[in-house]
Structures are given as structure tokens and as C-alpha cells.
Short mmCIF file of C-alpha atoms in Angstrom, two decimals:
data_model
loop_
_atom_site.label_atom_id
_atom_site.label_comp_id
_atom_site.label_asym_id
_atom_site.label_seq_id
_atom_site.Cartn_x
_atom_site.Cartn_y
_atom_site.Cartn_z
CA MET A 29 0.28 0.16 -0.18
CA GLU A 30 2.59 2.42 1.00
CA ALA A 31 4.76 2.16 -2.20
CA LEU A 32 1.66 2.30 -4.00
CA PHE A 33 1.33 5.92 -2.53
CA SER A 34 4.75 6.85 -2.23
CA ASN A 35 4.79 9.18 -5.01
CA ILE A 36 2.62 11.43 -3.95
CA PHE A 37 4.88 12.00 -1.32
CA GLU A 38 6.90 13.79 -3.67
CA PHE A 39 4.57 16.11 -4.93
CA HIS A 40 5.60 20.04 -3.70
CA TRP A 41 3.22 23.07 -3.65
CA GLN A 42 5.11 24.70 -6.67
CA MET A 43 4.00 21.54 -8.59
CA ALA A 44 0.26 22.67 -8.16
CA VAL A 45 1.14 26.19 -9.39
CA MET A 46 2.76 25.02 -12.34
CA TRP A 47 -0.81 23.11 -13.31
CA LEU A 48 -2.39 26.24 -12.58
CA ILE A 49 0.01 27.95 -15.42
CA GLY A 50 -0.28 24.68 -17.60
CA GLY A 51 -4.27 25.22 -17.30
CA ILE A 52 -3.90 28.98 -17.95
CA LEU A 53 -2.05 28.43 -21.56
CA ILE A 54 -4.76 25.90 -22.62
CA TYR A 55 -7.92 27.73 -21.10
CA LEU A 56 -6.29 30.61 -23.83
CA ALA A 57 -4.93 28.30 -26.59
CA ILE A 58 -8.90 26.99 -26.12
CA LYS A 59 -10.96 29.99 -25.27
CA LYS A 60 -9.51 33.05 -26.17
CA GLU A 61 -7.52 30.93 -29.59
CA MET A 62 -4.47 32.90 -28.64
CA GLU A 63 -1.66 30.82 -30.73
CA PRO A 64 -3.51 27.41 -29.81
CA SER A 65 -1.06 25.16 -32.07
CA LEU A 66 2.15 26.10 -29.36
CA LEU A 67 0.22 27.39 -26.22
CA LEU A 68 -2.14 24.24 -25.46
CA PRO A 69 1.07 21.22 -26.30
CA MET A 70 2.94 23.91 -23.95
CA GLY A 71 -0.05 24.07 -21.26
CA PHE A 72 -0.47 20.43 -20.90
CA GLY A 73 3.14 19.74 -21.29
CA ALA A 74 3.99 22.02 -18.43
CA ILE A 75 1.44 20.14 -16.51
CA LEU A 76 2.93 16.50 -17.60
CA VAL A 77 6.41 17.44 -16.48
CA ASN A 78 5.44 18.75 -13.37
CA LEU A 79 4.31 15.08 -11.67
CA PRO A 80 5.98 13.68 -9.14
CA LEU A 81 9.03 11.53 -10.30
CA SER A 82 7.31 12.16 -14.05
CA GLY A 83 8.50 10.04 -16.19
CA ALA A 84 7.98 11.94 -19.40
CA VAL A 85 11.26 13.86 -18.25
CA ASN A 86 14.87 12.58 -17.36
CA VAL A 87 14.72 11.20 -13.41
CA PHE A 88 16.84 9.52 -11.08
CA ASP A 89 16.17 6.79 -10.04
CA LYS A 90 17.18 6.32 -6.09
CA VAL A 91 16.71 2.64 -6.41
CA THR A 92 19.32 1.80 -9.12
CA GLY A 93 20.99 4.70 -9.00
CA GLU A 94 20.49 5.53 -12.66
CA TRP A 95 19.09 7.76 -14.75
CA GLU A 96 15.78 6.84 -16.47
CA TYR A 97 15.37 8.93 -19.91
CA GLY A 98 12.19 10.54 -20.21
CA PRO A 99 10.80 10.60 -24.17
CA ILE A 100 10.19 15.06 -23.90
CA ASP A 101 14.31 14.94 -22.32
CA THR A 102 15.26 12.97 -25.45
CA LEU A 103 12.91 14.73 -27.76
CA PHE A 104 14.42 18.01 -26.83
CA SER A 105 17.89 16.27 -27.51
CA ALA A 106 17.19 15.32 -30.63
CA GLY A 107 14.98 18.49 -32.04
CA ILE A 108 15.80 21.52 -30.32
CA ALA A 109 19.03 21.03 -28.33
CA ASN A 110 20.56 21.18 -31.77
CA GLU A 111 17.98 23.68 -33.44
CA LEU A 112 16.51 21.04 -35.63
CA PHE A 113 13.22 21.51 -35.06
CA PRO A 114 12.63 25.05 -35.23
CA LEU A 115 14.99 25.31 -38.30
CA LEU A 116 12.66 22.40 -39.67
CA LEU A 117 9.51 24.29 -38.58
CA PHE A 118 10.99 27.28 -40.86
CA ILE A 119 10.65 25.50 -43.99
CA GLY A 120 7.42 25.30 -43.75
CA ILE A 121 6.81 29.18 -42.74
CA GLY A 122 9.14 29.85 -45.36
CA ALA A 123 6.70 27.79 -47.64
CA MET A 124 4.10 29.64 -46.23
CA ILE A 125 4.58 33.29 -47.19
CA ASP A 126 3.45 35.18 -50.09
CA PHE A 127 6.16 38.27 -50.69
CA THR A 128 4.59 39.19 -53.55
CA PRO A 129 3.67 42.41 -51.55
CA LEU A 130 7.27 43.25 -50.33
CA LEU A 131 9.11 42.65 -53.66
CA SER A 132 6.20 45.03 -55.46
CA ASN A 133 7.15 47.89 -52.67
CA PRO A 134 10.29 47.19 -51.82
CA LYS A 135 10.81 50.86 -49.46
CA MET A 136 8.70 48.10 -47.03
CA PHE A 137 12.24 46.44 -46.00
CA LEU A 138 12.79 49.23 -44.51
CA PHE A 139 10.31 48.96 -41.88
CA GLY A 140 11.20 45.39 -41.24
CA ALA A 141 14.40 46.37 -40.14
CA ALA A 142 13.43 49.50 -38.14
CA ALA A 143 10.83 47.51 -36.12
CA GLN A 144 13.82 44.81 -34.47
CA PHE A 145 14.86 48.09 -32.41
CA GLY A 146 12.80 46.30 -29.61
CA ILE A 147 15.64 43.26 -29.51
CA PHE A 148 18.56 45.66 -29.40
CA PHE A 149 17.16 47.64 -26.67
CA THR A 150 15.68 45.35 -24.46
CA LEU A 151 19.17 43.71 -24.83
CA ILE A 152 20.89 46.59 -22.81
CA VAL A 153 17.67 46.56 -20.59
CA ALA A 154 18.16 42.91 -19.26
CA SER A 155 21.81 43.84 -19.39
CA LEU A 156 21.69 46.31 -17.02
CA LEU A 157 18.53 44.45 -14.93
CA GLY A 158 21.36 41.96 -13.88
CA PHE A 159 21.04 39.33 -16.53
CA ASP A 160 24.35 37.96 -18.13
CA LEU A 161 24.63 38.82 -21.27
CA LYS A 162 23.72 34.98 -22.77
CA ASP A 163 20.72 35.28 -20.91
CA ALA A 164 19.92 39.18 -22.16
CA ALA A 165 20.43 38.20 -25.70
CA SER A 166 18.04 35.28 -25.07
CA ILE A 167 15.52 37.44 -23.78
CA ALA A 168 15.85 40.15 -26.04
CA ILE A 169 15.34 38.01 -28.67
CA ILE A 170 11.53 37.74 -27.70
CA GLY A 171 11.28 41.02 -29.88
CA ALA A 172 11.69 39.22 -32.88
CA ALA A 173 7.88 38.72 -32.42
CA ASP A 174 8.97 34.70 -34.06
CA GLY A 175 8.86 31.83 -32.07
CA PRO A 176 11.48 29.60 -33.69
CA THR A 177 14.07 31.90 -33.84
CA SER A 178 13.39 32.81 -30.29
CA ILE A 179 13.62 28.74 -29.46
CA PHE A 180 16.95 28.78 -31.93
CA VAL A 181 18.72 32.14 -30.42
CA SER A 182 18.22 31.18 -26.57
CA ASN A 183 18.76 27.44 -27.19
CA TYR A 184 21.86 28.49 -29.17
CA PHE A 185 23.34 30.04 -25.96
CA ASN A 186 21.89 27.62 -23.65
CA SER A 187 20.19 29.74 -21.85
CA ASN A 188 18.36 28.82 -18.31
CA TYR A 189 14.85 30.56 -19.12
CA THR A 190 14.16 29.17 -22.21
CA GLY A 191 10.89 28.11 -20.94
CA ALA A 192 9.69 31.32 -19.73
CA ILE A 193 11.14 33.09 -23.04
CA VAL A 194 9.12 31.56 -25.75
CA VAL A 195 5.87 31.55 -23.30
CA ALA A 196 6.43 35.08 -23.37
CA ALA A 197 7.46 35.31 -26.99
CA TYR A 198 4.22 32.95 -27.84
CA SER A 199 2.04 34.55 -25.42
CA TYR A 200 2.83 38.66 -26.86
CA MET A 201 2.65 37.34 -30.36
CA ALA A 202 -1.14 36.69 -29.61
CA LEU A 203 -1.81 39.51 -27.78
CA VAL A 204 -0.35 42.32 -30.39
CA PRO A 205 -3.87 43.34 -30.82
CA ILE A 206 -2.95 44.75 -27.31
CA VAL A 207 -0.49 45.81 -27.22
CA GLN A 208 0.48 47.44 -30.28
CA PRO A 209 -2.43 49.82 -30.78
CA PRO A 210 -2.07 51.93 -27.23
CA VAL A 211 2.10 52.28 -28.04
CA ILE A 212 1.03 53.56 -31.45
CA LYS A 213 -1.92 56.03 -30.38
CA LEU A 214 0.70 57.35 -27.78
CA ILE A 215 3.29 58.32 -30.62
CA THR A 216 0.93 59.30 -33.50
CA THR A 217 -1.11 62.08 -34.35
CA LYS A 218 -4.83 61.60 -35.86
CA LYS A 219 -3.82 63.37 -38.54
CA GLU A 220 -0.99 61.00 -39.33
CA ARG A 221 -2.93 57.91 -38.46
CA MET A 222 -5.38 59.00 -41.25
CA ILE A 223 -2.59 59.64 -43.76
CA ARG A 224 -3.58 57.73 -46.82
CA MET A 225 -1.82 55.31 -48.99
CA PRO A 226 -2.88 54.64 -52.42
CA TYR A 227 -1.88 51.10 -53.79
CA SER A 228 -1.24 50.38 -57.21
CA GLN A 229 -1.27 46.27 -58.43
CA LYS A 230 2.47 45.72 -59.65
CA GLU A 231 3.35 42.45 -61.04
CA ILE A 232 6.12 40.74 -60.22
CA SER A 233 8.38 38.00 -62.70
CA LYS A 234 8.37 34.77 -61.33
CA THR A 235 12.09 34.64 -62.12
CA THR A 236 12.55 37.56 -59.50
CA LYS A 237 10.39 35.01 -56.85
CA ILE A 238 12.65 32.42 -57.38
CA LEU A 239 16.11 34.45 -57.36
CA PHE A 240 14.82 36.22 -54.19
CA PRO A 241 15.27 33.87 -51.89
CA ILE A 242 18.54 32.56 -53.34
CA ILE A 243 19.78 35.77 -53.48
CA ILE A 244 18.58 36.59 -49.62
CA THR A 245 20.47 33.30 -48.35
CA ILE A 246 23.97 34.20 -50.11
CA ILE A 247 23.40 37.78 -48.75
CA ALA A 248 22.48 36.57 -45.34
CA GLY A 249 25.44 33.82 -45.45
CA MET A 250 27.94 37.01 -46.47
CA ILE A 251 27.33 39.32 -44.03
CA ALA A 252 25.31 37.66 -41.19
CA PRO A 253 26.90 34.14 -41.23
CA LYS A 254 24.73 33.31 -38.08
CA SER A 255 21.54 33.18 -39.35
CA VAL A 256 22.32 31.57 -42.57
CA ALA A 257 21.15 28.51 -41.33
CA LEU A 258 17.77 30.46 -39.99
CA VAL A 259 17.16 32.54 -43.24
CA GLY A 260 18.45 29.69 -45.14
CA PHE A 261 15.94 27.45 -44.55
CA LEU A 262 13.20 30.07 -44.35
CA MET A 263 14.51 30.71 -48.11
CA PHE A 264 14.44 27.09 -48.98
CA GLY A 265 10.39 26.56 -47.77
CA ASN A 266 9.98 29.97 -49.93
CA LEU A 267 11.79 28.64 -53.39
CA ILE A 268 10.07 25.06 -53.10
CA ARG A 269 6.66 27.80 -52.87
CA GLU A 270 7.63 29.53 -55.98
CA CYS A 271 9.66 27.51 -58.14
CA GLY A 272 6.32 26.17 -59.38
CA VAL A 273 7.23 22.24 -59.80
CA LEU A 274 7.24 21.11 -56.04
CA LYS A 275 3.57 21.61 -55.32
CA SER A 276 3.00 18.48 -53.62
CA LEU A 277 6.45 19.39 -51.59
CA SER A 278 5.20 23.12 -50.67
CA GLU A 279 1.82 21.84 -49.49
CA THR A 280 3.39 19.09 -47.55
CA ALA A 281 6.19 21.63 -45.83
CA GLN A 282 3.22 24.04 -45.31
CA ASN A 283 0.75 21.68 -43.69
CA ALA A 284 2.15 18.40 -42.56
CA LEU A 285 5.35 19.06 -41.78
CA ALA A 286 4.65 22.89 -40.29
CA ASN A 287 1.93 21.12 -38.24
CA LEU A 288 3.99 17.98 -37.23
CA ILE A 289 6.86 20.00 -35.88
CA THR A 290 4.38 22.16 -33.76
CA LEU A 291 2.47 19.62 -32.30
CA VAL A 292 5.94 18.21 -31.29
CA LEU A 293 8.06 21.72 -30.66
CA GLY A 294 5.35 22.91 -28.13
CA LEU A 295 5.56 19.45 -25.72
CA THR A 296 9.63 19.76 -25.84
CA ILE A 297 9.50 23.40 -24.95
CA ALA A 298 8.11 22.40 -21.36
CA THR A 299 10.55 20.84 -20.56
CA LYS A 300 12.16 23.98 -19.66
CA MET A 301 8.92 24.68 -17.53
CA GLN A 302 10.01 22.23 -14.51
CA TYR A 303 9.18 24.14 -11.72
CA GLU A 304 12.43 24.17 -10.14
CA SER A 305 13.37 26.41 -12.91
CA PHE A 306 10.50 27.89 -13.79
CA LEU A 307 9.08 29.72 -10.51
CA ASN A 308 11.24 32.56 -9.67
CA VAL A 309 11.82 36.44 -10.33
CA GLN A 310 13.67 36.13 -13.21
CA THR A 311 10.51 34.44 -15.22
CA LEU A 312 8.66 37.69 -13.62
CA MET A 313 11.40 39.90 -15.31
CA ILE A 314 11.44 37.69 -18.73
CA ILE A 315 7.99 38.54 -18.93
CA ALA A 316 8.37 42.46 -18.33
CA LEU A 317 11.08 42.48 -20.42
CA GLY A 318 9.04 40.67 -23.45
CA LEU A 319 6.62 43.43 -23.22
CA VAL A 320 9.18 46.17 -23.22
CA ALA A 321 10.78 44.22 -26.66
CA PHE A 322 7.39 44.56 -28.11
CA VAL A 323 6.29 48.27 -27.29
CA PHE A 324 9.85 49.09 -28.52
CA ASP A 325 9.52 47.36 -31.50
CA THR A 326 6.41 49.19 -32.55
CA VAL A 327 7.72 52.03 -31.18
CA GLY A 328 11.25 52.17 -33.81
CA GLY A 329 8.83 51.11 -36.85
CA VAL A 330 6.68 53.97 -36.22
CA MET A 331 9.24 56.53 -35.07
CA PHE A 332 11.36 55.76 -38.57
CA ALA A 333 8.10 55.90 -40.63
CA LYS A 334 7.79 59.57 -39.02
CA PHE A 335 11.64 60.10 -39.59
CA LEU A 336 10.81 58.95 -43.47
CA ASN A 337 8.27 61.05 -43.73
CA LEU A 338 10.51 63.96 -43.10
CA PHE A 339 12.09 63.12 -46.36
CA VAL A 340 9.42 61.54 -49.25
CA LYS A 341 6.97 63.58 -51.30
CA ASN A 342 4.11 60.56 -50.78
CA LYS A 343 3.79 60.29 -47.06
CA VAL A 344 3.93 57.25 -45.56
CA ASN A 345 1.30 56.37 -42.85
CA PRO A 346 3.42 55.90 -39.29
CA MET A 347 1.24 53.13 -38.17
CA VAL A 348 2.21 51.12 -41.30
CA GLY A 349 6.06 51.56 -39.60
CA ALA A 350 4.49 48.83 -36.39
CA CYS A 351 4.12 46.29 -38.85
CA GLY A 352 7.64 46.01 -39.00
CA ILE A 353 7.11 43.60 -36.28
CA SER A 354 7.28 40.08 -37.32
CA ALA A 355 4.33 38.73 -36.15
CA PHE A 356 2.33 37.75 -39.36
CA PRO A 357 -0.03 38.48 -40.03
CA MET A 358 -1.71 39.80 -36.77
CA SER A 359 0.02 42.89 -37.30
CA ALA A 360 -0.73 43.80 -40.37
CA ARG A 361 -4.26 42.83 -39.87
CA VAL A 362 -4.35 45.32 -36.64
CA ILE A 363 -3.01 48.49 -38.22
CA ASN A 364 -4.80 48.15 -41.17
CA LYS A 365 -8.19 47.69 -38.74
CA MET A 366 -6.89 51.11 -37.49
CA GLY A 367 -6.78 52.92 -40.36
CA LEU A 368 -10.22 51.86 -41.02
CA LYS A 369 -11.00 53.25 -37.55
CA GLU A 370 -9.38 56.99 -38.38
CA ASP A 371 -10.85 56.93 -41.79
CA PRO A 372 -13.30 54.23 -43.84
CA GLN A 373 -11.47 54.68 -46.74
CA ASN A 374 -8.55 54.19 -45.31
CA PHE A 375 -6.84 51.05 -46.91
CA LEU A 376 -3.20 50.22 -45.43
CA LEU A 377 -3.87 46.57 -45.91
CA MET A 378 -1.42 45.78 -48.53
CA HIS A 379 1.27 48.26 -47.31
CA ALA A 380 0.72 46.96 -44.01
CA VAL A 381 1.41 43.11 -45.09
CA GLY A 382 4.51 44.39 -47.16
CA ALA A 383 6.01 45.61 -44.34
CA ASN A 384 4.74 42.67 -41.87
CA VAL A 385 6.35 40.02 -44.58
CA SER A 386 9.84 42.00 -44.23
CA GLY A 387 9.72 41.89 -40.48
CA GLN A 388 9.61 37.90 -40.77
CA VAL A 389 12.83 38.62 -42.90
CA ALA A 390 14.60 40.95 -40.92
CA SER A 391 13.78 39.34 -37.35
CA VAL A 392 15.53 36.13 -39.04
CA ILE A 393 18.96 38.47 -39.80
CA ALA A 394 18.50 40.27 -36.57
CA GLY A 395 18.20 36.99 -34.95
CA GLY A 396 21.53 36.43 -36.34
CA LEU A 397 23.65 39.62 -36.36
CA VAL A 398 22.60 39.10 -31.52
CA ILE A 399 24.21 35.70 -32.18
CA THR A 400 27.31 37.22 -33.78
CA LEU A 401 27.64 40.19 -31.73
CA VAL A 402 26.91 39.02 -28.34
CA SER A 403 29.25 36.17 -28.86
CA ASN A 404 31.86 38.39 -30.13
CA ALA A 405 31.65 40.79 -26.95
CA ILE A 406 32.08 37.52 -24.72
CA ARG A 407 34.78 36.22 -26.29
CA MET B 21 20.89 46.04 -8.26
CA PHE B 22 22.17 47.12 -11.88
CA ASN B 23 24.78 45.95 -13.37
CA ILE B 24 26.29 48.64 -15.05
CA GLU B 25 29.22 47.06 -16.13
CA ASN B 26 27.27 44.56 -18.13
CA PHE B 27 25.25 47.43 -19.49
CA LEU B 28 28.44 49.09 -20.80
CA ILE B 29 29.30 46.04 -22.71
CA SER B 30 25.78 45.75 -24.17
CA LEU B 31 25.42 49.41 -25.43
CA PRO B 32 27.79 48.96 -28.73
CA ILE B 33 25.85 45.61 -29.33
CA LEU B 34 22.46 48.25 -29.66
CA GLY B 35 24.33 50.39 -32.13
CA TRP B 36 26.10 47.67 -34.42
CA GLY B 37 22.56 45.53 -34.24
CA MET B 38 20.57 48.58 -35.83
CA LEU B 39 23.22 49.29 -38.36
CA GLY B 40 23.77 45.51 -39.04
CA ILE B 41 20.26 45.17 -39.96
CA PHE B 42 19.84 48.41 -41.97
CA ILE B 43 23.03 47.37 -43.84
CA VAL B 44 21.37 43.77 -44.40
CA ILE B 45 17.98 44.47 -45.16
CA GLY B 46 19.21 47.63 -47.56
CA ILE B 47 21.49 45.55 -49.74
CA ILE B 48 18.89 42.71 -50.13
CA MET B 49 16.39 45.93 -50.81
CA LEU B 50 18.67 47.20 -53.63
CA CYS B 51 18.93 43.72 -55.28
CA VAL B 52 15.32 43.56 -55.13
CA ILE B 53 14.70 46.72 -56.99
CA THR B 54 17.88 45.26 -59.02
CA LEU B 55 16.02 42.00 -59.80
CA ASP B 56 12.67 43.62 -60.82
CA LYS B 57 14.91 46.11 -63.45
CA ILE B 58 16.61 43.02 -64.95
CA PHE B 59 13.52 40.36 -65.35
CA PRO B 60 10.22 42.86 -65.29
CA ALA B 61 7.27 41.47 -65.48
CA GLU B 62 6.40 41.84 -68.74
CA LYS B 63 9.20 39.94 -70.01
CA ASP B 64 7.47 36.95 -68.38
CA LYS B 65 4.71 37.34 -70.53
#
């Protein structure tokens, strides 16, 4: 009888807190539809790994004196510790993205760059708050607004806070409709928000669409070599999409591959949500710093658009700058809605999508730059 | 509470990072413009 219930004595109250956190993630995924494909497996995983002597993770068996390997830790070693899962997911994401709105309006590229400001700003704030440079860089990358990039960078630096970073990244991506509007309203005037941007459909040749992913990979590889795995896999996915002869592969990458990896990724990340490493002040600080990253990404994009307006004849609606954040397509939708609210005839969607897609590329490159610059600084 | 030494190390990363991202994106932008000039959609047709 004692043997039957002995596991219960291994229970700690912090486990119940983690069940509650897991429950909240599942609730947000199902009821609020916030990034359900990631938050639901993560929520369930958080419960799974926080059971007393959970067989889902590696446990030291006191009787045999040996480690028993759990499937979630095994998956982590097989797919995240070597960065494989985020990279495979990037093939699927690349296959999903249509770069046409960006290629037909290359000016939008600049907003993608400007809206990465939050990453670098958060890096210095996290450093100031006492996180070592590797952890500060891992936390800052929440501002990439891109789950796989966050996982890739935090894992590259072997951060102790990967669980909290990924939860924050996916949560804020889902919260873009709540985070961005008040920030944009605070730093723009009504007149600026009403600026109209006429859109004329411009066709892009198939050759350009095919050469684009290849050229981006070469440029990123030459200038920011650490980003080449991320950029390369993203662009490979896009090349499959655009080449026109691999339709079934493109569909597989967009659906089956992306879904499978997402499914395993969420559950696997939960291994970093064990109460011993998750329930601490640093986790709360990371959640707060994630918000700082998203806010300053938005500020960077909007302020750059305002700066650009000092020199250009055809003014840019500064709200479009905020779409340079990589949360695709959420941010573009939010800005289009805000534009229509200010002026029912102001259709910003295509410009917003262009800037948003640029943010996808820029955030991945920013991830590579963060790895390169921080690695050099701590060498 | 505040780690000024870390802050001073990370400060140049802010500058170099933003400069780097604008350089890479700028080059990509120029390549896209050039690609569009060399391979206009009309040529496809």
C-alpha cells in the first residue's frame, strides 16, 4: 500500500502552481484562441513535466542509482538542443509566405529593419537588470516576435530561461492586437494615422520570385553567417513554394511538416517549464522584458516611418511602420483595422502586409546578428 | 541591483545591431529593385 502512494510524498506545492500555469495556457489556447497550436501543447506539457517523479522527463532513480530517460527530454535533445525543430518549422513557414506585396513595394523592407529596435533595446535593459549577456540576448530575442527564432537563439546561448522566453514570445505574438494599438496611438497624431497610402497592384516576374530566396540566403550568409541556417531554411521553404514544380512538397511543408513540428515543439519546450527552473523572479522579469521588446519594436517602426516622412513626397502612414514586427499576419490586420477606424476609406492592408513580411525576414537576420555580436562581445 | 558593467558592454551591440540590420536589409532591398529591373513581369509574358 505504501509503495502505491509513495509518489504522492514527492509532491511539492510549486507543482500545483505549474499545473495552474499549464491550465491557463490551455484556457488561452482554447477559449481565446491565442496561438493554440503552440500554447495548448505547452500548457499540457507543463502539467506533464510537473508531476511527481514524472516519467516524461529524465529522472534519477534512487533505487537503481541510474538516470531514467523520459521521452520529452529525449525529444529535446533530438530536436531542440541541436536546433533542428525550429529550422524544420522554418521550411514550413517559408513555404507559407507570399513575398509579392513586399517585392512590389521594396521600400517596405526598411520598416522590417526599424522594427527590430525592440530586440536591441531590450538587450541593454536586460543587461542593466543583471542578466548575463547570453541570457539578456536570449530574452531580447522575444522582440523578434517569432517563435522558432526565439527558440533557436535562446538554445544557441544555452539560456536557463528558454521556457519562460518561449512562453513570453508566443503569448505576446498572440497579444499584438492588445499591445500595439495603445503604443501607436501614444506616439502618433490623428492626422498622421489618417494619412492615405494609395496602392497600385504591380506584377512581379516569376524569375524575381525564384531568385529572391536564393539571393537573400547568399547575402545573409555573407554578412551575418550565424543567421544563415535560419534564413536558409526559411528561404528554402519559399523557393519550394515559388519554383512552381514542387507543388506537393510545398503543400506538405506548409501543412504536414509545419503541423507535425509545431505539435512536437510545444510539448518538447515544456521540459524547460519544470517548476525548479520556472518559478522564480527572473520568469516575471522575462515576461515584463518581453513586453518592453514588443513595445519598442512598435516604437522603432513608427518613429522610423515618421522620420522617413521628413524626406519623402508620398507620405507613409506611420502605423505601417509598426507592422515591421514579425508577428505575421496579426500585425498587418491590426494596423489595417486601425486605419479603417480612423478613416473608413483608408485601406492600408497591402502596405501593412509588405512591412509585416519584411519583418519576418528582418527578425531572422536580427537573430543571427544578435548571435554574432554577443558571441564576439563575450569572447 | 543594476549591472552597469554589463550595460556598458551591451550598449555598442545596440548600435552595431541596428546598423547591421539596416545594412543587410538595404542590400537586400537594392537587390530586389535590381532584380525587378532585370526581370520585369512583362518579360515573363
